[in-house]
Coordinates of C-alpha atoms and ligand atoms in Angstrom, one line a residue:
M137 CA -76.3 12.1 38.2
T138 CA -72.6 11.6 38.0
S139 CA -70.3 12.3 41.0
E140 CA -70.0 15.9 39.7
G141 CA -73.8 16.2 39.6
K142 CA -74.0 16.1 35.8
K143 CA -76.7 14.3 33.9
T144 CA -75.9 11.3 31.8
V145 CA -77.3 9.8 28.6
W146 CA -79.3 7.5 30.8
H147 CA -81.1 10.4 32.6
A148 CA -81.8 12.3 29.4
F149 CA -83.2 9.1 27.7
Y150 CA -85.8 8.5 30.4
D151 CA -86.6 12.3 30.5
V152 CA -87.3 12.2 26.8
L153 CA -89.6 9.2 27.2
R154 CA -91.4 11.0 30.1
S155 CA -92.0 14.0 27.8
Y156 CA -93.8 11.8 25.3
D157 CA -95.6 9.8 28.0
T158 CA -94.2 6.5 26.6
K159 CA -93.4 4.8 29.9
T160 CA -94.3 1.2 29.1
I161 CA -91.2 -0.5 27.6
F162 CA -91.5 -4.0 26.1
G163 CA -88.3 -6.0 26.0
N164 CA -86.1 -9.0 26.5
P165 CA -82.8 -8.2 28.2
G166 CA -79.2 -9.1 27.7
S167 CA -75.9 -7.8 28.8
T168 CA -75.8 -5.2 26.0
E169 CA -79.1 -3.7 27.4
Q170 CA -78.4 -3.8 31.1
P171 CA -76.7 -0.3 31.3
M172 CA -79.9 1.1 29.8
L173 CA -82.1 -0.8 32.2
K174 CA -80.1 -0.4 35.4
N175 CA -81.9 1.3 38.3
F176 CA -85.1 1.0 36.1
P177 CA -87.1 4.2 37.0
S178 CA -90.1 3.5 39.2
D179 CA -92.5 5.5 37.1
F180 CA -91.8 3.2 34.1
E181 CA -93.0 -0.3 33.5
Y182 CA -91.0 -3.1 31.8
I183 CA -93.0 -5.8 30.1
L184 CA -91.0 -8.9 29.7
G185 CA -91.5 -11.2 26.6
L186 CA -89.7 -14.5 26.6
Q187 CA -88.8 -14.3 23.0
E188 CA -88.3 -11.2 20.8
A189 CA -91.0 -12.0 18.3
S190 CA -93.5 -11.8 21.1
V191 CA -91.9 -8.7 22.5
V192 CA -92.3 -6.8 19.2
A193 CA -95.9 -7.8 18.6
M194 CA -97.0 -7.2 22.2
A195 CA -95.6 -3.7 21.8
D196 CA -97.4 -3.4 18.4
G197 CA -100.8 -4.4 19.9
Y198 CA -100.2 -2.0 22.8
S199 CA -99.3 0.8 20.5
Q200 CA -102.3 0.3 18.3
A201 CA -104.7 0.1 21.3
T202 CA -103.2 3.2 23.1
R203 CA -102.6 5.2 19.9
K204 CA -99.1 6.0 21.1
P205 CA -95.5 5.2 20.0
V206 CA -94.0 2.4 22.1
V207 CA -90.3 1.6 23.0
V208 CA -89.1 -1.9 22.4
S209 CA -85.8 -3.1 23.9
L210 CA -84.1 -6.0 22.0
H211 CA -80.8 -7.8 22.5
T212 CA -78.2 -6.7 19.9
S213 CA -78.3 -8.7 16.6
A214 CA -79.7 -12.0 18.0
G215 CA -82.7 -10.3 19.6
T216 CA -83.3 -8.1 16.6
G217 CA -83.1 -11.1 14.4
N218 CA -85.7 -13.0 16.5
G219 CA -88.0 -9.9 16.4
M220 CA -87.5 -9.3 12.7
G221 CA -90.7 -11.1 11.4
N222 CA -92.8 -9.0 13.6
I223 CA -90.8 -5.8 12.9
M224 CA -91.8 -6.5 9.3
S225 CA -95.4 -6.9 10.4
A226 CA -95.2 -3.6 12.4
F227 CA -93.9 -1.9 9.2
L228 CA -96.8 -3.1 7.1
N229 CA -99.2 -2.4 10.0
K230 CA -97.7 1.1 10.1
T231 CA -97.2 1.0 13.9
P232 CA -94.8 3.5 15.5
L233 CA -92.4 1.3 17.4
I234 CA -89.0 2.7 18.7
V235 CA -86.9 -0.5 18.5
I236 CA -83.7 0.0 20.5
A237 CA -81.1 -2.7 20.3
G238 CA -78.0 -2.8 22.6
Q239 CA -74.6 -2.8 21.0
Q240 CA -71.2 -3.9 22.3
T241 CA -68.8 -1.3 23.9
R242 CA -67.7 1.3 21.4
E243 CA -64.1 1.0 22.4
M244 CA -64.1 -2.7 21.5
L245 CA -66.1 -2.6 18.3
I246 CA -63.1 -2.5 16.0
G247 CA -62.2 -6.0 17.1
E248 CA -65.7 -7.3 16.9
P249 CA -66.1 -9.0 20.2
M250 CA -69.0 -11.4 20.9
L251 CA -72.4 -9.6 20.7
T252 CA -71.2 -7.1 18.2
N253 CA -74.1 -6.1 15.9
R254 CA -72.1 -6.0 12.7
E255 CA -73.3 -3.4 10.2
E256 CA -76.1 -2.8 12.7
T257 CA -78.3 -0.6 10.6
M258 CA -78.5 -3.2 7.8
L259 CA -80.2 -5.9 9.7
P260 CA -83.7 -4.4 10.1
K261 CA -83.9 -3.0 6.6
P262 CA -86.0 -2.6 4.6
W263 CA -88.6 -3.0 7.3
V264 CA -87.9 0.1 9.4
K265 CA -88.4 3.8 8.4
W266 CA -85.0 4.7 9.9
A267 CA -82.0 2.7 11.3
Y268 CA -79.3 4.5 13.1
Q269 CA -76.4 4.1 15.5
P270 CA -75.6 7.5 17.0
V271 CA -72.1 8.7 16.0
A272 CA -71.3 9.8 19.6
A273 CA -72.9 9.0 23.0
K274 CA -74.0 12.6 23.4
D275 CA -76.3 12.2 20.4
V276 CA -78.3 9.4 21.9
P277 CA -81.1 11.5 23.5
A278 CA -81.6 13.6 20.3
A279 CA -81.6 10.4 18.3
V280 CA -84.5 9.2 20.4
V281 CA -86.4 12.4 19.8
R282 CA -85.8 12.1 16.0
A283 CA -86.8 8.4 16.2
I284 CA -90.1 9.2 17.7
A285 CA -90.8 12.0 15.2
T286 CA -89.9 9.6 12.3
A287 CA -92.0 6.8 13.7
V288 CA -95.3 8.7 14.2
M289 CA -95.4 10.8 11.0
P290 CA -97.6 9.3 8.3
P291 CA -97.2 6.6 7.3
A292 CA -96.2 5.6 10.8
G293 CA -93.9 2.7 11.3
P294 CA -91.0 1.2 13.3
V295 CA -87.6 2.8 13.6
F296 CA -84.4 1.2 14.8
L297 CA -81.6 2.6 17.1
S298 CA -78.5 0.7 18.0
I299 CA -76.9 2.0 21.2
P300 CA -73.5 0.9 22.4
L301 CA -73.6 -0.2 26.0
D302 CA -71.0 2.3 27.3
D303 CA -73.0 5.3 26.0
W304 CA -75.5 5.3 28.9
D305 CA -73.1 6.5 31.6
Q306 CA -71.6 9.3 29.5
E307 CA -72.2 12.8 30.6
I308 CA -74.2 15.2 28.5
E309 CA -74.0 18.9 28.5
S310 CA -77.6 19.6 27.6
A311 CA -80.9 17.8 27.1
P312 CA -82.4 17.6 23.6
F313 CA -85.3 19.8 22.5
I314 CA -88.6 18.0 22.8
R315 CA -90.5 18.4 19.6
N316 CA -94.0 17.5 18.4
V317 CA -94.8 16.7 14.9
S318 CA -98.2 16.4 13.2
T319 CA -99.5 12.9 12.5
R320 CA -102.1 13.7 9.7
V321 CA -101.8 15.1 6.2
S322 CA -104.8 16.9 4.7
P323 CA -105.8 16.4 1.1
D324 CA -104.7 18.8 -1.7
P325 CA -107.9 20.8 -2.2
E326 CA -107.8 20.8 -6.0
Q327 CA -107.4 17.0 -6.2
L328 CA -110.1 16.6 -3.6
S329 CA -112.5 18.7 -5.7
L330 CA -111.6 16.8 -8.7
F331 CA -112.4 13.5 -6.9
A332 CA -115.7 14.9 -5.6
S333 CA -116.8 15.9 -9.1
R334 CA -115.8 12.4 -10.5
I335 CA -117.9 10.8 -7.7
H336 CA -120.8 13.2 -8.6
E337 CA -120.6 12.2 -12.2
A338 CA -120.3 8.5 -11.6
K339 CA -123.4 6.4 -12.5
R340 CA -122.7 3.3 -10.4
P341 CA -120.0 4.1 -7.8
A342 CA -119.0 1.9 -4.8
L343 CA -117.0 2.7 -1.7
V344 CA -114.0 0.5 -0.8
L345 CA -112.8 1.2 2.7
G346 CA -109.5 0.0 4.2
Q347 CA -107.6 -0.1 7.5
E348 CA -106.6 3.6 7.4
V349 CA -110.3 4.5 8.0
D350 CA -110.2 2.8 11.4
K351 CA -106.7 4.0 12.3
S352 CA -107.6 7.6 11.5
L353 CA -110.8 7.4 13.6
G354 CA -112.9 7.7 10.4
W355 CA -115.8 5.4 11.0
E356 CA -118.4 8.2 11.5
A357 CA -117.1 10.1 8.5
G358 CA -117.2 6.9 6.4
I359 CA -120.8 6.2 7.5
K360 CA -121.9 9.8 6.7
L361 CA -120.3 9.7 3.2
A362 CA -121.7 6.2 2.5
E363 CA -125.2 7.3 3.5
L364 CA -125.1 10.5 1.6
L365 CA -124.0 8.6 -1.5
N366 CA -126.3 5.7 -0.6
I367 CA -123.9 3.3 -2.4
P368 CA -122.5 -0.2 -1.6
V369 CA -119.6 -0.3 0.8
F370 CA -116.9 -3.0 0.6
Q371 CA -114.0 -3.7 2.9
A372 CA -110.7 -3.7 1.0
P373 CA -109.2 -7.2 0.6
L374 CA -107.2 -8.4 3.6
A375 CA -107.7 -5.1 5.6
E376 CA -106.3 -5.6 9.1
R377 CA -109.0 -3.6 10.8
A378 CA -112.8 -3.4 10.6
V379 CA -113.7 -0.3 8.7
F380 CA -117.5 0.1 8.7
P381 CA -120.4 -1.3 10.8
E382 CA -120.7 -4.8 9.3
T383 CA -124.4 -5.1 9.9
H384 CA -125.2 -1.8 8.2
P385 CA -127.5 -2.3 5.2
L386 CA -125.0 -0.7 2.8
F387 CA -122.2 -3.1 3.9
K388 CA -121.6 -5.8 1.3
G389 CA -118.6 -7.7 2.7
T390 CA -114.9 -7.9 1.7
L391 CA -113.6 -7.8 -1.8
P392 CA -111.9 -11.0 -3.0
I393 CA -108.2 -11.5 -2.3
A394 CA -107.2 -12.4 -5.8
K395 CA -107.0 -10.6 -9.1
G396 CA -109.6 -12.4 -11.3
P397 CA -112.3 -12.8 -8.7
L398 CA -111.8 -9.2 -7.4
A399 CA -112.2 -7.8 -10.9
Q400 CA -115.2 -10.0 -11.6
S401 CA -116.9 -8.9 -8.4
V402 CA -116.6 -5.2 -9.2
E403 CA -118.1 -5.5 -12.7
P404 CA -121.4 -3.9 -11.7
F405 CA -119.7 -0.6 -10.9
D406 CA -118.2 2.3 -13.0
L407 CA -116.2 3.9 -10.2
L408 CA -114.5 2.5 -7.1
I409 CA -113.7 5.0 -4.4
V410 CA -110.9 3.3 -2.4
I411 CA -110.1 5.0 0.9
G412 CA -107.3 4.0 3.2
A413 CA -106.1 0.9 1.4
E414 CA -103.8 -0.4 -1.3
V415 CA -105.0 -1.0 -4.8
W416 CA -104.9 -4.0 -4.3
R417 CA -103.7 -6.2 -1.4
Y418 CA -103.8 -9.5 -3.2
Y419 CA -102.9 -13.0 -1.8
P420 CA -103.0 -16.0 -4.2
Y421 CA -102.6 -15.6 -7.9
V422 CA -105.8 -16.1 -9.9
A423 CA -105.5 -14.7 -13.4
G424 CA -107.6 -11.8 -14.4
P425 CA -107.5 -8.1 -15.0
V426 CA -106.8 -5.5 -12.3
A427 CA -110.3 -4.1 -13.0
P428 CA -112.8 -4.9 -15.6
P429 CA -113.1 -2.6 -18.6
G430 CA -115.2 0.5 -17.8
V431 CA -114.3 0.6 -14.1
S432 CA -112.3 3.5 -12.9
V433 CA -110.6 3.8 -9.5
L434 CA -109.9 6.7 -7.2
Q435 CA -107.5 6.0 -4.3
I436 CA -107.0 8.0 -1.1
T437 CA -104.1 6.9 1.1
N438 CA -101.7 8.6 3.6
D439 CA -98.8 6.5 2.2
P440 CA -96.9 7.7 -0.9
H441 CA -95.6 4.1 -1.3
D442 CA -99.1 2.7 -1.5
A443 CA -100.1 5.5 -3.9
A444 CA -97.1 4.7 -6.1
T445 CA -97.7 0.9 -6.2
A446 CA -101.4 1.2 -7.0
L447 CA -102.0 -0.8 -10.2
I448 CA -104.8 1.4 -11.5
G449 CA -106.5 4.7 -10.8
D450 CA -105.6 8.2 -9.6
S451 CA -104.4 8.8 -6.1
L452 CA -104.8 11.5 -3.5
L453 CA -102.5 11.6 -0.5
S454 CA -104.5 12.2 2.7
D455 CA -105.5 11.1 6.1
A456 CA -108.5 8.9 5.5
R457 CA -110.8 10.7 7.9
L458 CA -109.9 14.2 6.7
A459 CA -110.6 13.0 3.1
L460 CA -113.9 11.4 4.0
E461 CA -115.0 14.6 5.8
G462 CA -113.7 16.7 2.9
L463 CA -115.5 14.7 0.2
Y464 CA -118.8 14.9 2.3
R465 CA -118.5 18.7 2.5
E466 CA -117.7 19.1 -1.2
L467 CA -120.5 16.8 -2.3
Q468 CA -123.0 18.4 -0.1
A469 CA -122.0 21.9 -1.2
S470 CA -122.3 20.9 -4.8
G471 CA -125.9 19.9 -4.2
F472 CA -125.4 16.1 -4.4
Q473 CA -128.8 14.4 -4.1
Q474 CA -129.0 11.1 -2.5
S475 CA -129.6 8.6 -5.3
T476 CA -132.3 6.0 -4.9
G477 CA -130.4 3.5 -7.1
H478 CA -129.0 1.4 -4.3
S479 CA -131.8 1.4 -1.7
A480 CA -131.1 -0.3 1.6
Q481 CA -130.5 -4.0 1.0
K482 CA -130.1 -6.5 3.7
S483 CA -126.5 -7.0 4.8
P484 CA -125.1 -10.4 3.5
I485 CA -124.1 -11.2 7.0
D486 CA -127.6 -11.2 8.5
K487 CA -128.5 -14.7 7.6
V488 CA -125.3 -16.2 9.0
L489 CA -125.9 -14.6 12.3
S490 CA -129.2 -16.4 12.9
D491 CA -127.7 -19.9 12.9
T492 CA -126.5 -20.2 16.4
T493 CA -128.0 -23.5 17.6
P494 CA -125.2 -25.8 18.8
K495 CA -124.7 -28.9 16.7
S496 CA -124.8 -32.0 18.8
G497 CA -123.0 -35.2 17.9
A498 CA -121.7 -34.2 14.5
S499 CA -118.4 -32.6 14.4
M500 CA -118.3 -28.8 14.1
T501 CA -116.9 -26.7 11.3
G502 CA -115.1 -23.5 12.2
M503 CA -118.2 -21.6 11.3
D504 CA -120.4 -23.8 13.6
A505 CA -118.1 -23.0 16.4
W506 CA -118.0 -19.2 15.8
N507 CA -121.8 -19.2 15.4
S508 CA -122.4 -21.1 18.5
L509 CA -120.6 -18.4 20.5
A510 CA -121.9 -15.4 18.6
K511 CA -124.8 -14.8 21.0
L512 CA -122.6 -15.0 24.0
R513 CA -120.1 -12.5 22.6
P514 CA -119.8 -9.4 24.9
K515 CA -120.5 -6.4 22.6
E516 CA -117.6 -4.4 24.1
A517 CA -115.1 -7.2 23.5
L518 CA -112.0 -6.5 21.4
L519 CA -111.4 -9.1 18.7
V520 CA -108.1 -10.3 17.4
Q521 CA -107.9 -13.0 14.6
E522 CA -105.1 -15.3 13.3
S523 CA -107.1 -18.3 12.3
P524 CA -106.2 -18.8 8.6
S525 CA -108.7 -21.2 7.2
N526 CA -111.8 -20.0 9.2
G527 CA -110.9 -16.4 10.1
Q528 CA -113.3 -15.1 7.5
D529 CA -116.1 -17.2 9.1
F530 CA -115.2 -15.7 12.4
V531 CA -115.6 -12.2 10.9
K532 CA -118.9 -13.1 9.4
A533 CA -120.3 -14.7 12.6
W534 CA -119.0 -11.9 14.8
P535 CA -119.5 -8.8 12.7
S536 CA -117.8 -5.6 13.9
E537 CA -120.1 -2.7 14.8
Q538 CA -117.6 -0.5 16.7
A539 CA -114.5 1.3 15.6
E540 CA -111.1 0.2 16.9
S541 CA -112.4 -3.1 18.1
Y542 CA -111.1 -5.6 15.5
F543 CA -107.4 -6.3 14.9
T544 CA -105.3 -8.6 12.7
F545 CA -102.0 -8.2 10.8
A546 CA -101.3 -6.5 7.5
S547 CA -98.5 -9.0 6.7
G548 CA -99.7 -12.6 7.0
G549 CA -96.6 -13.3 9.1
L550 CA -97.9 -15.9 11.6
G551 CA -97.0 -15.2 15.3
W552 CA -98.2 -11.6 15.4
N553 CA -101.7 -11.8 16.7
G554 CA -101.1 -14.0 19.7
P555 CA -98.7 -11.5 21.3
A556 CA -100.5 -8.5 19.8
A557 CA -103.6 -9.7 21.7
V558 CA -101.6 -9.7 24.9
G559 CA -100.5 -6.1 24.2
I560 CA -104.1 -5.0 23.4
A561 CA -105.4 -6.7 26.5
L562 CA -102.7 -5.0 28.6
A563 CA -103.7 -1.6 27.2
Q564 CA -107.3 -2.3 28.4
K565 CA -106.0 -3.1 31.8
H566 CA -103.9 0.2 31.9
K567 CA -106.9 2.2 30.6
S568 CA -109.3 0.4 33.0
S569 CA -111.6 0.0 30.1
G570 CA -113.2 -3.2 31.5
R571 CA -113.2 -4.6 27.9
P572 CA -112.2 -8.3 27.4
T573 CA -110.0 -9.2 24.5
I574 CA -110.9 -12.4 22.5
L575 CA -108.3 -14.0 20.2
A576 CA -109.3 -16.5 17.5
I577 CA -106.1 -18.4 16.7
G578 CA -105.4 -21.6 14.7
D579 CA -103.7 -24.5 16.4
G580 CA -100.7 -24.0 14.1
A581 CA -100.6 -20.2 14.4
L582 CA -100.7 -20.4 18.3
Q583 CA -97.3 -22.0 18.3
Y584 CA -95.3 -19.2 16.6
S585 CA -95.2 -16.9 19.6
V586 CA -96.7 -19.2 22.2
Q587 CA -94.5 -17.9 25.0
S588 CA -96.5 -14.6 25.0
I589 CA -99.1 -16.6 27.0
Y590 CA -96.6 -16.2 29.9
T591 CA -96.8 -12.4 29.7
A592 CA -100.6 -12.6 29.7
V593 CA -100.5 -14.7 32.8
Q594 CA -97.9 -12.5 34.7
H595 CA -99.9 -9.4 34.0
K596 CA -103.3 -11.0 34.6
V597 CA -104.8 -9.5 31.4
R598 CA -108.4 -10.4 30.4
L599 CA -107.8 -12.4 27.3
I600 CA -109.7 -15.4 26.0
Y601 CA -107.9 -17.6 23.5
L602 CA -110.2 -19.6 21.2
V603 CA -108.2 -22.3 19.4
P604 CA -110.0 -24.3 16.8
R605 CA -108.1 -27.6 16.5
N606 CA -107.9 -29.4 13.2
D607 CA -104.4 -30.9 13.7
E608 CA -103.3 -29.4 10.4
Y609 CA -102.2 -26.3 8.4
A610 CA -105.6 -26.4 6.6
I611 CA -105.2 -23.2 4.6
L612 CA -102.0 -24.5 3.1
K613 CA -103.9 -27.6 2.0
E614 CA -106.4 -25.3 0.4
F615 CA -103.6 -23.4 -1.2
A616 CA -102.1 -26.6 -2.6
I617 CA -105.4 -27.4 -4.3
L618 CA -105.7 -23.9 -5.9
E619 CA -102.0 -23.9 -7.0
N620 CA -102.0 -27.5 -8.0
T621 CA -99.0 -28.5 -5.8
P622 CA -99.8 -32.0 -4.5
N623 CA -97.8 -34.0 -1.9
V624 CA -96.3 -31.1 0.0
P625 CA -94.9 -32.6 3.2
A626 CA -95.6 -31.5 6.8
L627 CA -99.1 -30.0 6.5
D628 CA -100.4 -32.2 9.3
L629 CA -99.8 -31.4 12.9
P630 CA -100.5 -34.5 15.0
G631 CA -100.0 -34.4 18.7
L632 CA -100.2 -30.7 19.4
D633 CA -101.9 -29.9 22.7
A634 CA -102.8 -26.2 23.2
V635 CA -104.3 -26.9 26.6
A636 CA -101.1 -28.4 27.9
A637 CA -99.0 -25.6 26.4
A638 CA -101.1 -22.9 28.0
K639 CA -101.0 -24.7 31.4
A640 CA -97.2 -24.8 31.2
Y641 CA -97.2 -21.0 31.3
G642 CA -99.7 -21.0 34.2
C643 CA -102.8 -20.1 32.1
P644 CA -106.1 -21.9 32.9
A645 CA -107.1 -23.9 29.8
Y646 CA -110.0 -26.2 28.8
F647 CA -110.8 -28.6 26.0
A648 CA -114.4 -28.3 24.8
S649 CA -115.4 -31.3 22.7
D650 CA -118.7 -30.0 21.2
A651 CA -120.6 -26.8 20.8
T652 CA -122.6 -27.1 24.0
E653 CA -119.4 -27.6 26.0
L654 CA -117.8 -24.8 24.1
Q655 CA -120.6 -22.4 25.1
N656 CA -120.4 -23.4 28.7
V657 CA -116.7 -23.0 29.0
F658 CA -116.8 -19.7 27.1
K659 CA -119.4 -18.4 29.6
K660 CA -117.1 -19.4 32.4
A661 CA -114.1 -17.8 30.8
L662 CA -116.0 -14.5 30.5
Q663 CA -116.3 -14.4 34.3
M664 CA -112.5 -15.0 34.9
E665 CA -110.0 -12.3 35.8
G666 CA -106.9 -13.3 33.9
P667 CA -106.2 -15.1 30.6
V668 CA -107.9 -18.4 29.7
L669 CA -107.5 -20.7 26.7
I670 CA -110.2 -22.8 25.1
E671 CA -109.3 -25.5 22.6
F672 CA -112.1 -27.2 20.6
P673 CA -112.0 -29.7 17.7
I674 CA -113.2 -28.7 14.2
D675 CA -113.6 -30.9 11.2
R676 CA -111.0 -31.2 8.5
H677 CA -113.2 -30.3 5.5
L678 CA -111.3 -28.2 2.9
R679 CA -112.9 -25.4 0.9
P680 CA -111.9 -23.3 -2.1
L681 CA -109.3 -20.7 -0.9
V682 CA -110.8 -17.9 -3.0
A683 CA -114.6 -17.6 -2.9
Q684 CA -115.9 -16.6 -6.3
N685 CA -118.3 -13.6 -6.6
T686 CA -118.5 -13.0 -2.9
A687 CA -118.7 -9.3 -3.3
K688 CA -121.5 -9.0 -5.9
A689 CA -123.7 -6.1 -4.9
Ligands
TPP24 C1 -94.1 -16.9 9.9 C2 -94.9 -17.7 9.0 N1 -94.5 -18.9 8.7 C3 -95.3 -19.7 7.8 C4 -96.4 -19.2 7.3 C5 -97.2 -20.0 6.3 N2 -98.5 -20.3 6.7 C6 -99.6 -19.6 6.4 S1 -101.0 -20.2 7.0 C7 -100.2 -21.5 7.8 C8 -101.0 -22.5 8.5 C9 -101.8 -22.0 9.6 O1 -102.3 -23.1 10.3 P1 -103.4 -23.0 11.5 O2 -103.0 -21.8 12.3 O3 -103.5 -24.3 12.1 O4 -104.7 -22.6 10.7 P2 -105.6 -23.4 9.8 O5 -105.1 -23.2 8.4 O6 -105.5 -24.9 10.1 O7 -107.0 -22.8 10.0 C10 -98.9 -21.4 7.5 C11 -97.9 -22.3 8.1 C12 -96.8 -17.8 7.6 N3 -97.9 -17.3 7.1 N4 -96.0 -17.1 8.5
MG25 MG1 -104.9 -25.7 12.0

């Protein structure tokens, strides 16, 4: 309250956040943020990140694991700039972050003093859904309400507010209205019926499920539809979530990440039913058609942008789970009979799982390492992955069988998963879930947001870092072979020491030199209270970047 007993912007701001139960703020402070953070309310928690890339991705992981919008406090242009790569990832992940950057004093802005965020709304674009600096201090609380509404509506995503530092002490006459908005869109019934009849008529359909299935809590609905249709299920290329039980007999793995191989692998089908994914999320260029002749595509997504940019097929805007449930109802009502064409085949992952004997003497591949730990993996663990050249091996050796338990990024921007894992692990602590978080992260990737280890230590989150060490950017060497770009400098990383780096932040850390040691240290790590890092050597054998025909049914 002011001396006259009036409320200020500061009071209204924290009241708004209380109304939405968003009381965990991630940030890195500067002088432009101190008026917002002064007398920090005791019912809120401030999670410090030592660099803004870590701040943003920790908030992203926390938001995904709690299914809530999260406030991020960054330092004017410099802090926003540092956070920008992970703001881009949050935008592609479709995570509702309310990024608030401090701004210099309104009265001085005309002369652009130090710390002025010039043309403040331009900096985060195009990677935010909305960027705004309130026209007057009294608009700040209502801008926060609007920011939350904008962030959570589908497709969800980050928004950006710039708030001059002298706004916080200004009196306000009235608090803003607290509003709730829906976060799902249901499918157009006519288009849904049309899709159902096209599925009914198809001779050799396949389901392709993407990240929106997991984010909409659609696993059960996906399983029911897949089992009714009794058709192969693929994961969409580069999906950032697991979308279907990966040991289920109908699951056939992930579609290839490049044009030609993807088209080739879907040749056996006449209809692809893509739910909750782009068509398609490619990575390297390998020539070929978008789909082979005779293959039609139906796409269901909650994002008009992803519907518009699809390269083939008809699209239906909808929440993935609502569409899966709707299709199930329509197909059942139309008397769809379970076909016997695709009877239960063994999942391609099964044979990989059985090979878990530690290799002694010979050096391990990434796959050997993941396999050697597979049997020790706690079933309830949450998995996070940023291990470029062997991440797919990790997924194969540790198949997901539960919803909302596997996370990676939609963007490929390194430095997201390390801090995101800290946010995910912190969410487990706040929820008292008792679930550990396990992060597979390359020796190169670890370095991008390495300071997030400090936050993991300070908050004693249960997080195990598994760091395969090959002293190189292996995937870039594989890319160089595919793209025929020899003699690229700086693809080797001699002298990095993940154990020493972790210890510098106060995190217990171990080097395991073979599979037996790795198993022993991992067992020990599972008993520990706070974070622990395990580094282990893997061999430097390069493989083709794009596997051919991996998805053949
Ligand atoms: C922010 C950012 N910078 C650079 C890259 C390019 N990049 C992609 S993979 C990679 C190397 C990753 O190396 P490492 O984590 O050691 O994994 P490995 O390939 O050795 O398995 C790099 C530098 C990127 N994706 N993101
Ligand atoms: Mg490496």
